[in-house]
Amino acid sequence: MKIYDISQELTECVVFPGDPAPKAERLYSIADGNICNLTAFSMCAHNGTHIDAPFHFLEDGKTVEQLDLTKLVGYAFVKEMTGDIDAGGARAILEAARSKCAESAKRILIKGKATVTLEAAEVFAESGVALVGNESQTVGPEDGPIAVHKVLLGAEVVLLEGIRLSQVPDGVYILSAAPISIKGADGSPCRAVLIEL
């Protein structure tokens, strides 16, 4: 069994412009004579590899601890794309996923430098996708991600942002991207992995 770690290391991760960067502070150290090593963290819920819950852009949307974990664990389809993904591109990704494994079309992971457009978001939302993941720190255009987020999160599509897929070939995998359960949170870091079938 091969497992691909598709997560960023948290203390050196990419941070969305304007978000606070994560910080780690060593509170106790065995080297300094303490009984153990103990570290404290300070971070934004959207640092590094993370999920967006609907509450991120929707006042009445589900928060992290209310998410159905079946959206975040199960068959997934990885497809490399570049540039803006339009409606036709989104449909092509879904068709490719369904041709390999119908269940994998529920969790779409986009590899490469690609942007989900509003039109693509509408296709994913209407098709009943449970999760859309990408390598950027935001699923939509960085200079205007709100509309894409509202369409996807409004359809209760969970977003998995900041993944790393450069070592992962296109195809079907088992995804595990369960977030830390944080009551009332709009997002959460996660350790996302893909298991090769």
Coordinates of N, CA, C and O in Angstrom, one line a residue:
M1 N 0.8 -1.2 0.0 CA 0.0 0.0 0.0 C 0.9 1.2 0.0 O 1.8 1.4 0.8
K2 N 0.6 2.2 -0.9 CA 1.4 3.4 -1.0 C 0.5 4.6 -0.5 O -0.7 4.7 -0.9
I3 N 1.0 5.4 0.4 CA 0.3 6.5 1.0 C 1.1 7.8 0.5 O 2.3 7.9 0.7
Y4 N 0.3 8.7 0.0 CA 0.9 10.0 -0.4 C 0.4 11.1 0.6 O -0.8 11.2 0.8
D5 N 1.4 11.7 1.2 CA 1.1 12.8 2.1 C 0.9 14.0 1.3 O 1.9 14.5 0.6
I6 N -0.3 14.6 1.2 CA -0.6 15.7 0.3 C -0.7 17.0 1.1 O -1.3 18.0 0.6
S7 N -0.2 17.0 2.3 CA -0.3 18.2 3.2 C 1.0 19.0 3.2 O 2.1 18.5 3.0
Q8 N 0.8 20.3 3.5 CA 2.0 21.2 3.7 C 2.4 21.0 5.2 O 1.6 20.8 6.1
E9 N 3.7 21.2 5.4 CA 4.2 21.3 6.8 C 3.8 22.7 7.3 O 3.9 23.7 6.6
L10 N 3.2 22.7 8.5 CA 2.5 23.8 9.0 C 3.3 25.1 9.2 O 3.0 26.2 8.9
T11 N 4.5 24.9 9.8 CA 5.3 26.1 10.2 C 5.9 26.8 9.1 O 6.4 27.9 9.2
E12 N 6.0 26.1 7.9 CA 6.6 26.7 6.7 C 5.7 26.7 5.5 O 6.1 26.8 4.4
C13 N 4.4 26.7 5.8 CA 3.4 26.6 4.8 C 3.1 28.0 4.1 O 3.6 29.0 4.5
V14 N 2.4 27.9 2.9 CA 2.0 29.1 2.2 C 0.8 29.7 3.0 O 0.0 28.9 3.5
V15 N 0.8 31.0 3.0 CA -0.3 31.7 3.7 C -1.0 32.6 2.8 O -0.3 33.3 2.0
F16 N -2.3 32.6 2.8 CA -3.1 33.4 1.9 C -2.8 34.9 2.3 O -2.7 35.2 3.4
P17 N -2.6 35.8 1.3 CA -2.3 37.2 1.5 C -3.2 37.8 2.5 O -4.4 37.8 2.4
G18 N -2.7 38.4 3.6 CA -3.4 39.0 4.6 C -3.7 38.2 5.8 O -4.1 38.7 6.9
D19 N -3.7 36.8 5.7 CA -3.9 36.0 6.8 C -2.7 35.9 7.7 O -1.5 36.0 7.3
P20 N -2.9 35.8 9.1 CA -1.7 35.6 10.0 C -1.0 34.3 9.7 O -1.7 33.3 9.5
A21 N 0.3 34.3 9.8 CA 1.1 33.1 9.6 C 1.1 32.3 10.9 O 1.0 32.8 12.0
P22 N 1.2 31.0 10.8 CA 1.3 30.1 12.0 C 2.6 30.4 12.7 O 3.6 30.6 12.1
K23 N 2.5 30.2 14.0 CA 3.7 30.3 14.9 C 3.7 29.2 15.9 O 2.7 28.8 16.4
A24 N 4.9 28.7 16.1 CA 5.1 27.6 17.1 C 6.1 28.1 18.2 O 7.1 28.7 17.8
E25 N 5.7 27.9 19.4 CA 6.6 28.3 20.5 C 6.9 27.2 21.4 O 6.0 26.5 21.9
R26 N 8.2 26.9 21.7 CA 8.6 25.8 22.6 C 8.4 26.3 24.0 O 9.2 27.2 24.5
L27 N 7.5 25.8 24.8 CA 7.2 26.2 26.2 C 8.1 25.5 27.1 O 8.6 26.1 28.1
Y28 N 8.3 24.2 26.9 CA 9.2 23.4 27.7 C 10.2 22.6 26.8 O 9.8 22.2 25.7
S29 N 11.4 22.4 27.3 CA 12.4 21.6 26.5 C 13.2 20.7 27.4 O 13.7 21.1 28.5
I30 N 13.3 19.4 27.0 CA 14.1 18.5 27.8 C 15.5 19.0 27.8 O 16.2 18.9 28.9
A31 N 16.0 19.5 26.7 CA 17.4 20.0 26.6 C 17.7 21.1 27.7 O 18.8 21.3 28.1
D32 N 16.6 21.8 28.1 CA 16.7 22.9 29.1 C 16.5 22.4 30.5 O 16.3 23.2 31.4
G33 N 16.3 21.1 30.7 CA 16.1 20.6 32.0 C 14.6 20.3 32.4 O 14.3 19.9 33.5
N34 N 13.7 20.6 31.4 CA 12.3 20.3 31.7 C 12.0 18.8 31.6 O 12.8 18.1 30.9
I35 N 10.9 18.4 32.2 CA 10.5 17.0 32.2 C 10.1 16.5 30.8 O 10.2 15.3 30.5
C36 N 9.7 17.4 29.9 CA 9.2 17.1 28.6 C 9.4 18.2 27.6 O 9.7 19.3 28.0
N37 N 9.2 18.0 26.3 CA 9.1 19.0 25.3 C 7.6 19.4 25.2 O 6.7 18.5 25.1
L38 N 7.3 20.6 25.1 CA 5.9 21.1 25.0 C 5.9 22.3 24.1 O 6.6 23.3 24.3
T39 N 5.0 22.3 23.1 CA 4.9 23.3 22.1 C 3.5 23.9 22.1 O 2.5 23.2 22.2
A40 N 3.4 25.2 22.0 CA 2.2 25.9 21.8 C 2.1 26.5 20.4 O 3.1 26.9 19.8
F41 N 0.9 26.5 19.8 CA 0.7 27.0 18.4 C -0.3 28.2 18.4 O -1.2 28.2 19.2
S42 N 0.0 29.1 17.4 CA -1.0 30.1 17.1 C -1.1 30.1 15.6 O -0.1 30.1 14.9
M43 N -2.3 30.1 15.1 CA -2.5 30.0 13.7 C -3.9 30.5 13.2 O -4.8 30.6 14.1
C44 N -4.0 30.7 11.9 CA -5.3 31.0 11.3 C -5.9 29.6 10.9 O -5.1 28.7 10.6
A45 N -7.2 29.5 10.9 CA -7.8 28.2 10.5 C -7.6 27.8 9.1 O -7.8 26.7 8.7
H46 N -7.1 28.8 8.3 CA -6.9 28.6 6.8 C -5.5 28.6 6.4 O -5.2 28.8 5.3
N47 N -4.6 28.3 7.4 CA -3.2 28.2 7.0 C -2.9 26.8 6.5 O -3.5 25.8 6.8
G48 N -1.9 26.8 5.6 CA -1.4 25.5 5.1 C -2.5 24.7 4.4 O -3.4 25.2 3.8
T49 N -2.5 23.4 4.6 CA -3.5 22.5 4.0 C -4.7 22.5 5.0 O -4.5 22.2 6.2
H50 N -5.8 22.9 4.5 CA -7.0 23.1 5.4 C -8.3 22.9 4.6 O -8.3 22.8 3.4
I51 N -9.4 22.8 5.4 CA -10.7 22.7 4.8 C -11.5 24.0 5.1 O -11.2 24.6 6.1
D52 N -12.4 24.3 4.2 CA -13.3 25.4 4.4 C -14.7 24.8 4.7 O -15.2 24.0 3.8
A53 N -15.3 25.1 5.8 CA -16.7 24.7 6.0 C -17.6 25.8 5.5 O -17.2 27.0 5.3
P54 N -18.8 25.5 5.2 CA -19.8 26.5 4.7 C -19.8 27.8 5.4 O -20.0 28.9 4.9
F55 N -19.7 27.7 6.8 CA -19.7 28.9 7.6 C -18.6 30.0 7.2 O -18.8 31.2 7.6
H56 N -17.6 29.6 6.5 CA -16.5 30.5 6.1 C -17.1 31.7 5.3 O -16.7 32.8 5.5
F57 N -18.1 31.4 4.4 CA -18.7 32.5 3.7 C -20.2 32.6 3.8 O -20.9 33.5 3.2
L58 N -20.8 31.7 4.6 CA -22.3 31.7 4.8 C -22.6 31.8 6.3 O -22.3 30.9 7.0
E59 N -23.3 32.8 6.7 CA -23.6 33.1 8.1 C -24.4 31.9 8.7 O -24.1 31.6 9.9
D60 N -25.2 31.3 8.0 CA -26.0 30.1 8.5 C -25.4 28.8 8.1 O -26.1 27.8 8.2
G61 N -24.2 28.8 7.5 CA -23.6 27.5 7.0 C -23.1 26.7 8.1 O -22.9 27.1 9.3
K62 N -22.9 25.4 7.8 CA -22.3 24.5 8.8 C -20.9 24.8 9.2 O -20.1 25.3 8.4
T63 N -20.6 24.6 10.5 CA -19.3 24.8 11.0 C -18.5 23.5 11.0 O -19.1 22.5 10.7
V64 N -17.2 23.6 11.3 CA -16.3 22.4 11.1 C -16.9 21.2 11.8 O -16.9 20.1 11.2
E65 N -17.3 21.3 13.0 CA -17.7 20.1 13.8 C -19.0 19.5 13.3 O -19.4 18.4 13.7
Q66 N -19.7 20.3 12.5 CA -21.0 19.8 12.0 C -20.9 19.1 10.6 O -21.9 18.6 10.1
L67 N -19.7 19.1 10.1 CA -19.5 18.5 8.7 C -19.7 17.0 8.8 O -19.3 16.3 9.8
D68 N -20.3 16.4 7.7 CA -20.4 15.0 7.6 C -19.0 14.5 7.1 O -18.5 14.8 6.0
L69 N -18.3 13.7 7.9 CA -17.0 13.2 7.6 C -16.9 12.3 6.3 O -15.8 12.2 5.8
T70 N -18.1 11.8 5.9 CA -18.0 11.0 4.7 C -17.7 11.9 3.5 O -17.2 11.4 2.4
K71 N -17.8 13.2 3.6 CA -17.4 14.1 2.5 C -15.9 14.2 2.4 O -15.3 14.5 1.3
L72 N -15.2 13.9 3.5 CA -13.8 14.1 3.6 C -13.0 12.8 3.6 O -11.7 12.8 3.6
V73 N -13.6 11.7 3.6 CA -13.0 10.4 3.6 C -13.7 9.5 2.6 O -14.9 9.3 2.7
G74 N -12.9 9.0 1.6 CA -13.5 8.1 0.6 C -12.8 8.2 -0.7 O -11.7 8.8 -0.8
Y75 N -13.4 7.6 -1.7 CA -12.8 7.6 -3.0 C -12.7 9.0 -3.6 O -13.6 9.8 -3.4
A76 N -11.6 9.3 -4.2 CA -11.3 10.7 -4.8 C -10.6 10.5 -6.1 O -10.0 9.5 -6.4
F77 N -10.8 11.5 -7.0 CA -10.2 11.5 -8.3 C -9.2 12.7 -8.4 O -9.6 13.9 -8.2
V78 N -8.0 12.4 -8.8 CA -7.0 13.4 -9.0 C -6.9 13.7 -10.5 O -6.7 12.7 -11.3
K79 N -6.9 14.9 -10.9 CA -6.8 15.3 -12.3 C -5.9 16.6 -12.4 O -6.2 17.6 -11.8
E80 N -4.9 16.5 -13.3 CA -4.0 17.6 -13.5 C -4.7 18.6 -14.5 O -5.2 18.2 -15.5
M81 N -4.7 19.9 -14.1 CA -5.2 20.9 -15.0 C -4.4 22.2 -14.9 O -3.6 22.3 -13.9
T82 N -4.5 23.0 -15.9 CA -3.8 24.3 -15.8 C -4.7 25.4 -16.3 O -5.7 25.2 -17.0
G83 N -4.5 26.6 -15.8 CA -5.3 27.8 -16.2 C -6.7 27.8 -15.5 O -6.9 27.1 -14.5
D84 N -7.5 28.5 -16.1 CA -8.9 28.6 -15.6 C -9.7 27.4 -16.1 O -9.8 27.1 -17.3
I85 N -10.4 26.8 -15.1 CA -11.2 25.6 -15.4 C -12.6 26.2 -15.7 O -13.2 26.8 -14.8
D86 N -13.2 26.0 -16.9 CA -14.5 26.5 -17.2 C -15.5 25.4 -17.0 O -15.1 24.3 -16.6
A87 N -16.7 25.6 -17.4 CA -17.8 24.6 -17.2 C -17.4 23.3 -18.0 O -17.6 22.2 -17.5
G88 N -16.9 23.5 -19.2 CA -16.6 22.3 -20.0 C -15.4 21.5 -19.4 O -15.5 20.3 -19.4
G89 N -14.5 22.2 -18.8 CA -13.4 21.5 -18.1 C -13.9 20.8 -16.9 O -13.4 19.7 -16.6
A90 N -14.8 21.4 -16.1 CA -15.4 20.7 -15.0 C -16.1 19.5 -15.4 O -16.0 18.4 -14.7
R91 N -16.9 19.6 -16.4 CA -17.7 18.4 -16.9 C -16.7 17.3 -17.4 O -16.9 16.1 -17.1
A92 N -15.6 17.7 -18.0 CA -14.6 16.7 -18.5 C -14.0 16.0 -17.3 O -13.7 14.8 -17.3
I93 N -13.7 16.7 -16.2 CA -13.1 16.1 -15.0 C -14.1 15.1 -14.4 O -13.7 14.0 -14.1
L94 N -15.3 15.5 -14.3 CA -16.4 14.6 -13.7 C -16.6 13.3 -14.6 O -16.7 12.2 -14.1
E95 N -16.6 13.5 -15.9 CA -16.7 12.4 -16.8 C -15.5 11.4 -16.7 O -15.7 10.2 -16.7
A96 N -14.3 12.0 -16.6 CA -13.1 11.1 -16.5 C -13.2 10.3 -15.1 O -12.9 9.2 -15.1
A97 N -13.6 11.0 -14.1 CA -13.7 10.4 -12.8 C -14.8 9.2 -12.8 O -14.5 8.1 -12.4
R98 N -15.9 9.5 -13.4 CA -17.0 8.5 -13.5 C -16.6 7.3 -14.3 O -17.0 6.2 -14.0
S99 N -15.8 7.5 -15.3 CA -15.3 6.4 -16.2 C -14.4 5.5 -15.5 O -14.3 4.3 -15.8
K100 N -13.7 6.0 -14.5 CA -12.7 5.2 -13.7 C -13.4 4.5 -12.5 O -13.1 3.4 -12.2
C101 N -14.2 5.4 -11.8 CA -14.9 4.9 -10.5 C -15.9 5.9 -10.2 O -15.6 7.0 -9.8
A102 N -17.2 5.5 -10.3 CA -18.3 6.5 -10.1 C -18.2 7.2 -8.7 O -18.4 8.4 -8.6
E103 N -17.8 6.4 -7.7 CA -17.7 7.0 -6.4 C -16.6 8.1 -6.3 O -16.7 9.0 -5.5
S104 N -15.6 8.0 -7.1 CA -14.5 9.0 -7.0 C -14.9 10.4 -7.5 O -14.3 11.4 -7.2
A105 N -16.0 10.4 -8.3 CA -16.5 11.7 -8.8 C -17.1 12.6 -7.7 O -17.5 13.7 -8.0
K106 N -17.2 12.0 -6.5 CA -17.8 12.8 -5.4 C -16.7 13.7 -4.8 O -17.0 14.7 -4.1
R107 N -15.4 13.3 -4.9 CA -14.3 14.1 -4.3 C -13.3 14.4 -5.4 O -12.5 13.5 -5.8
I108 N -13.2 15.6 -5.9 CA -12.4 16.0 -7.0 C -11.2 16.8 -6.5 O -11.3 17.8 -5.8
L109 N -10.0 16.3 -6.8 CA -8.7 17.0 -6.4 C -8.0 17.5 -7.7 O -7.7 16.7 -8.6
I110 N -7.8 18.8 -7.8 CA -7.3 19.4 -9.0 C -5.8 19.6 -8.7 O -5.4 20.4 -7.9
K111 N -5.0 19.0 -9.6 CA -3.5 19.1 -9.5 C -3.0 20.1 -10.4 O -3.5 20.3 -11.6
G112 N -2.0 20.9 -10.0 CA -1.5 21.9 -10.9 C -1.9 23.3 -10.6 O -2.8 23.6 -9.7
K113 N -1.4 24.3 -11.4 CA -1.8 25.7 -11.2 C -3.1 25.9 -12.0 O -3.0 26.3 -13.2
A114 N -4.2 25.7 -11.3 CA -5.5 25.8 -12.0 C -6.4 26.6 -11.1 O -6.3 26.5 -9.8
T115 N -7.3 27.3 -11.7 CA -8.3 28.1 -10.9 C -9.7 27.6 -11.3 O -10.1 27.5 -12.5
V116 N -10.6 27.3 -10.3 CA -11.9 27.0 -10.5 C -12.7 28.3 -10.7 O -12.8 29.2 -9.9
T117 N -13.3 28.4 -11.9 CA -14.1 29.6 -12.2 C -15.5 29.4 -11.7 O -15.9 28.3 -11.2
L118 N -16.3 30.5 -11.7 CA -17.7 30.4 -11.2 C -18.5 29.4 -12.0 O -19.3 28.7 -11.5
E119 N -18.2 29.4 -13.3 CA -19.0 28.4 -14.2 C -18.6 27.0 -13.8 O -19.5 26.1 -13.7
A120 N -17.4 26.7 -13.5 CA -17.0 25.3 -13.1 C -17.6 25.0 -11.7 O -18.0 23.9 -11.5
A121 N -17.6 26.0 -10.8 CA -18.1 25.8 -9.5 C -19.6 25.4 -9.6 O -20.1 24.5 -8.9
E122 N -20.3 26.1 -10.5 CA -21.7 25.7 -10.7 C -21.9 24.3 -11.2 O -22.8 23.6 -10.7
V123 N -21.0 23.9 -12.1 CA -21.1 22.5 -12.6 C -20.9 21.5 -11.4 O -21.6 20.5 -11.2
F124 N -19.8 21.8 -10.6 CA -19.5 20.9 -9.5 C -20.7 20.8 -8.5 O -21.1 19.8 -8.0
A125 N -21.2 22.0 -8.2 CA -22.3 22.1 -7.2 C -23.5 21.3 -7.7 O -24.2 20.6 -6.9
E126 N -23.9 21.5 -9.0 CA -25.1 20.9 -9.5 C -24.9 19.4 -9.6 O -25.9 18.6 -9.7
S127 N -23.7 18.9 -9.7 CA -23.4 17.5 -9.9 C -23.5 16.7 -8.6 O -23.4 15.4 -8.7
G128 N -23.6 17.3 -7.5 CA -23.6 16.6 -6.2 C -22.2 16.3 -5.7 O -22.1 15.4 -4.8
V129 N -21.2 16.9 -6.1 CA -19.8 16.7 -5.6 C -19.8 17.0 -4.1 O -20.4 18.0 -3.7
A130 N -19.1 16.2 -3.3 CA -19.0 16.4 -1.9 C -17.8 17.3 -1.5 O -17.9 18.0 -0.5
L131 N -16.8 17.2 -2.3 CA -15.5 17.9 -2.0 C -14.8 18.3 -3.2 O -14.8 17.6 -4.2
V132 N -14.2 19.5 -3.2 CA -13.3 20.0 -4.3 C -12.0 20.4 -3.6 O -12.1 21.2 -2.7
G133 N -10.9 19.9 -4.1 CA -9.6 20.2 -3.5 C -8.7 20.8 -4.6 O -8.8 20.5 -5.8
N134 N -7.8 21.7 -4.2 CA -6.8 22.3 -5.1 C -5.5 22.6 -4.4 O -5.5 22.6 -3.2
E135 N -4.5 23.0 -5.2 CA -3.2 23.2 -4.6 C -3.0 24.7 -4.2 O -2.2 25.0 -3.4
S136 N -3.9 25.6 -4.7 CA -3.8 27.0 -4.3 C -4.4 27.1 -2.8 O -5.0 26.2 -2.3
Q137 N -4.1 28.3 -2.2 CA -4.7 28.5 -0.9 C -6.1 28.9 -0.9 O -6.8 29.1 0.1
T138 N -6.7 29.1 -2.1 CA -8.1 29.4 -2.3 C -8.6 28.7 -3.6 O -7.8 28.6 -4.6
V139 N -9.8 28.2 -3.6 CA -10.3 27.4 -4.7 C -10.7 28.3 -5.9 O -10.6 27.9 -7.0
G140 N -11.1 29.5 -5.6 CA -11.4 30.4 -6.7 C -10.3 31.3 -7.1 O -9.1 31.2 -6.6
P141 N -10.5 32.3 -7.9 CA -9.4 33.3 -8.2 C -9.0 34.0 -7.0 O -9.8 34.4 -6.2
E142 N -7.6 34.1 -6.8 CA -7.1 34.7 -5.6 C -7.6 36.2 -5.4 O -7.8 36.6 -4.3
D143 N -7.8 36.9 -6.5 CA -8.2 38.3 -6.4 C -9.7 38.5 -6.3 O -10.2 39.6 -6.3
G144 N -10.5 37.4 -6.3 CA -11.9 37.4 -6.2 C -12.6 36.1 -6.0 O -13.3 35.6 -6.8
P145 N -12.2 35.4 -4.8 CA -12.7 34.1 -4.6 C -14.1 33.9 -4.1 O -14.7 32.8 -3.9
I146 N -14.8 35.1 -3.7 CA -16.0 35.0 -3.0 C -17.1 34.3 -3.7 O -17.8 33.4 -3.1
A147 N -17.4 34.6 -5.0 CA -18.5 34.0 -5.7 C -18.3 32.5 -5.8 O -19.3 31.7 -5.6
V148 N -17.1 32.0 -6.1 CA -16.9 30.6 -6.3 C -17.1 29.9 -4.9 O -17.8 28.8 -4.9
H149 N -16.6 30.5 -3.8 CA -16.8 29.9 -2.5 C -18.3 29.8 -2.2 O -18.8 28.8 -1.7
K150 N -19.1 30.9 -2.5 CA -20.5 30.9 -2.1 C -21.3 29.9 -2.9 O -22.2 29.2 -2.3
V151 N -21.0 29.7 -4.1 CA -21.6 28.6 -4.9 C -21.3 27.2 -4.3 O -22.3 26.4 -4.1
L152 N -20.1 26.9 -4.1 CA -19.7 25.6 -3.7 C -20.1 25.4 -2.2 O -20.8 24.4 -1.9
L153 N -19.8 26.3 -1.3 CA -20.2 26.2 0.1 C -21.7 26.2 0.3 O -22.3 25.5 1.1
G154 N -22.4 27.0 -0.6 CA -23.9 27.0 -0.6 C -24.5 25.7 -0.9 O -25.6 25.4 -0.5
A155 N -23.8 24.9 -1.7 CA -24.2 23.5 -2.0 C -23.7 22.5 -1.0 O -23.8 21.3 -1.3
E156 N -23.1 23.0 0.0 CA -22.4 22.1 1.1 C -21.3 21.3 0.5 O -21.1 20.1 0.9
V157 N -20.6 21.8 -0.5 CA -19.4 21.2 -1.0 C -18.2 21.6 -0.1 O -18.0 22.8 0.1
V158 N -17.5 20.7 0.5 CA -16.4 21.0 1.4 C -15.2 21.4 0.5 O -15.0 20.7 -0.5
L159 N -14.5 22.4 0.8 CA -13.3 22.8 0.1 C -12.0 22.3 0.8 O -11.9 22.6 2.0
L160 N -11.1 21.7 0.1 CA -9.8 21.3 0.6 C -8.8 22.0 -0.1 O -8.5 21.8 -1.3
E161 N -8.2 23.0 0.6 CA -7.3 24.0 -0.1 C -5.8 23.8 0.4 O -5.6 23.3 1.5
G162 N -4.9 24.1 -0.5 CA -3.5 24.0 -0.1 C -2.9 22.6 -0.1 O -1.9 22.4 0.6
I163 N -3.5 21.7 -0.9 CA -2.9 20.4 -1.0 C -1.7 20.4 -1.9 O -1.5 21.3 -2.7
R164 N -0.9 19.3 -1.8 CA 0.3 19.2 -2.6 C 0.2 17.9 -3.4 O 0.3 16.8 -2.8
L165 N 0.1 17.9 -4.7 CA -0.1 16.8 -5.6 C 0.9 16.5 -6.6 O 0.8 15.7 -7.5
S166 N 2.1 17.2 -6.5 CA 3.1 17.1 -7.6 C 3.6 15.6 -7.8 O 4.0 15.2 -8.9
Q167 N 3.6 14.8 -6.7 CA 4.1 13.5 -6.7 C 3.0 12.4 -7.0 O 3.3 11.2 -7.0
V168 N 1.8 12.9 -7.2 CA 0.6 12.0 -7.3 C 0.2 11.9 -8.8 O -0.3 12.9 -9.3
P169 N 0.2 10.8 -9.4 CA -0.3 10.6 -10.7 C -1.8 10.8 -10.8 O -2.5 10.5 -9.8
D170 N -2.3 11.2 -11.9 CA -3.8 11.3 -12.1 C -4.4 9.9 -11.8 O -3.8 8.9 -12.1
G171 N -5.6 9.9 -11.2 CA -6.3 8.6 -11.0 C -7.1 8.6 -9.8 O -7.4 9.7 -9.2
V172 N -7.5 7.4 -9.4 CA -8.4 7.2 -8.3 C -7.7 6.8 -7.1 O -6.8 5.9 -7.1
Y173 N -8.0 7.3 -5.9 CA -7.4 7.0 -4.6 C -8.4 7.0 -3.5 O -9.6 7.4 -3.8
I174 N -8.0 6.6 -2.4 CA -8.8 6.8 -1.2 C -8.2 8.1 -0.5 O -7.0 8.2 -0.2
L175 N -9.1 9.0 -0.2 CA -8.7 10.3 0.4 C -9.1 10.3 1.9 O -10.2 9.8 2.3
S176 N -8.2 10.7 2.8 CA -8.5 11.0 4.2 C -8.1 12.4 4.5 O -6.9 12.7 4.4
A177 N -9.1 13.3 4.7 CA -8.7 14.7 5.0 C -9.6 15.2 6.1 O -10.1 16.4 6.0
A178 N -9.8 14.4 7.1 CA -10.6 14.9 8.3 C -10.0 16.0 9.0 O -8.8 16.0 9.3
P179 N -10.8 17.1 9.3 CA -10.2 18.3 9.9 C -10.2 18.0 11.5 O -10.8 17.1 12.0
I180 N -9.5 18.9 12.1 CA -9.5 18.9 13.6 C -10.9 19.4 13.9 O -11.4 20.4 13.3
S181 N -11.6 18.8 14.9 CA -12.9 19.2 15.3 C -12.8 20.5 16.2 O -12.4 20.4 17.3
I182 N -13.2 21.6 15.6 CA -13.2 22.9 16.3 C -14.6 23.5 16.3 O -15.1 23.9 15.3
K183 N -15.2 23.5 17.5 CA -16.6 24.0 17.6 C -16.7 25.4 17.0 O -16.0 26.3 17.4
G184 N -17.7 25.6 16.2 CA -18.0 27.0 15.6 C -17.0 27.5 14.6 O -17.2 28.7 14.2
A185 N -16.1 26.7 14.2 CA -15.0 27.2 13.3 C -15.5 27.2 11.8 O -16.2 26.4 11.4
D186 N -14.9 28.2 11.1 CA -15.2 28.3 9.6 C -14.2 27.5 8.8 O -14.5 27.3 7.6
G187 N -13.2 27.0 9.4 CA -12.2 26.2 8.7 C -11.3 25.4 9.7 O -11.4 25.7 10.9
S188 N -10.5 24.6 9.2 CA -9.6 23.8 10.1 C -8.4 23.2 9.3 O -8.6 22.7 8.2
P189 N -7.2 23.2 9.9 CA -6.1 22.4 9.3 C -6.4 20.9 9.3 O -7.2 20.5 10.1
C190 N -5.8 20.2 8.4 CA -6.0 18.8 8.3 C -4.7 18.1 7.8 O -3.9 18.8 7.1
R191 N -4.5 16.9 8.1 CA -3.4 16.1 7.5 C -4.0 15.3 6.4 O -4.6 14.2 6.6
A192 N -4.0 15.8 5.2 CA -4.6 15.1 4.1 C -3.7 14.1 3.4 O -2.5 14.3 3.2
V193 N -4.2 12.8 3.2 CA -3.4 11.8 2.6 C -4.2 11.1 1.5 O -5.5 11.1 1.6
L194 N -3.5 10.6 0.5 CA -4.2 9.7 -0.5 C -3.6 8.3 -0.4 O -2.3 8.2 -0.3
I195 N -4.4 7.3 -0.5 CA -4.0 5.9 -0.4 C -4.2 5.4 -1.8 O -5.3 5.4 -2.4
E196 N -3.1 4.8 -2.4 CA -3.2 4.2 -3.7 C -3.9 2.9 -3.7 O -3.7 2.1 -2.8
L197 N -4.8 2.7 -4.6 CA -5.6 1.5 -4.7 C -4.8 0.3 -5.2 O -3.9 0.5 -6.1

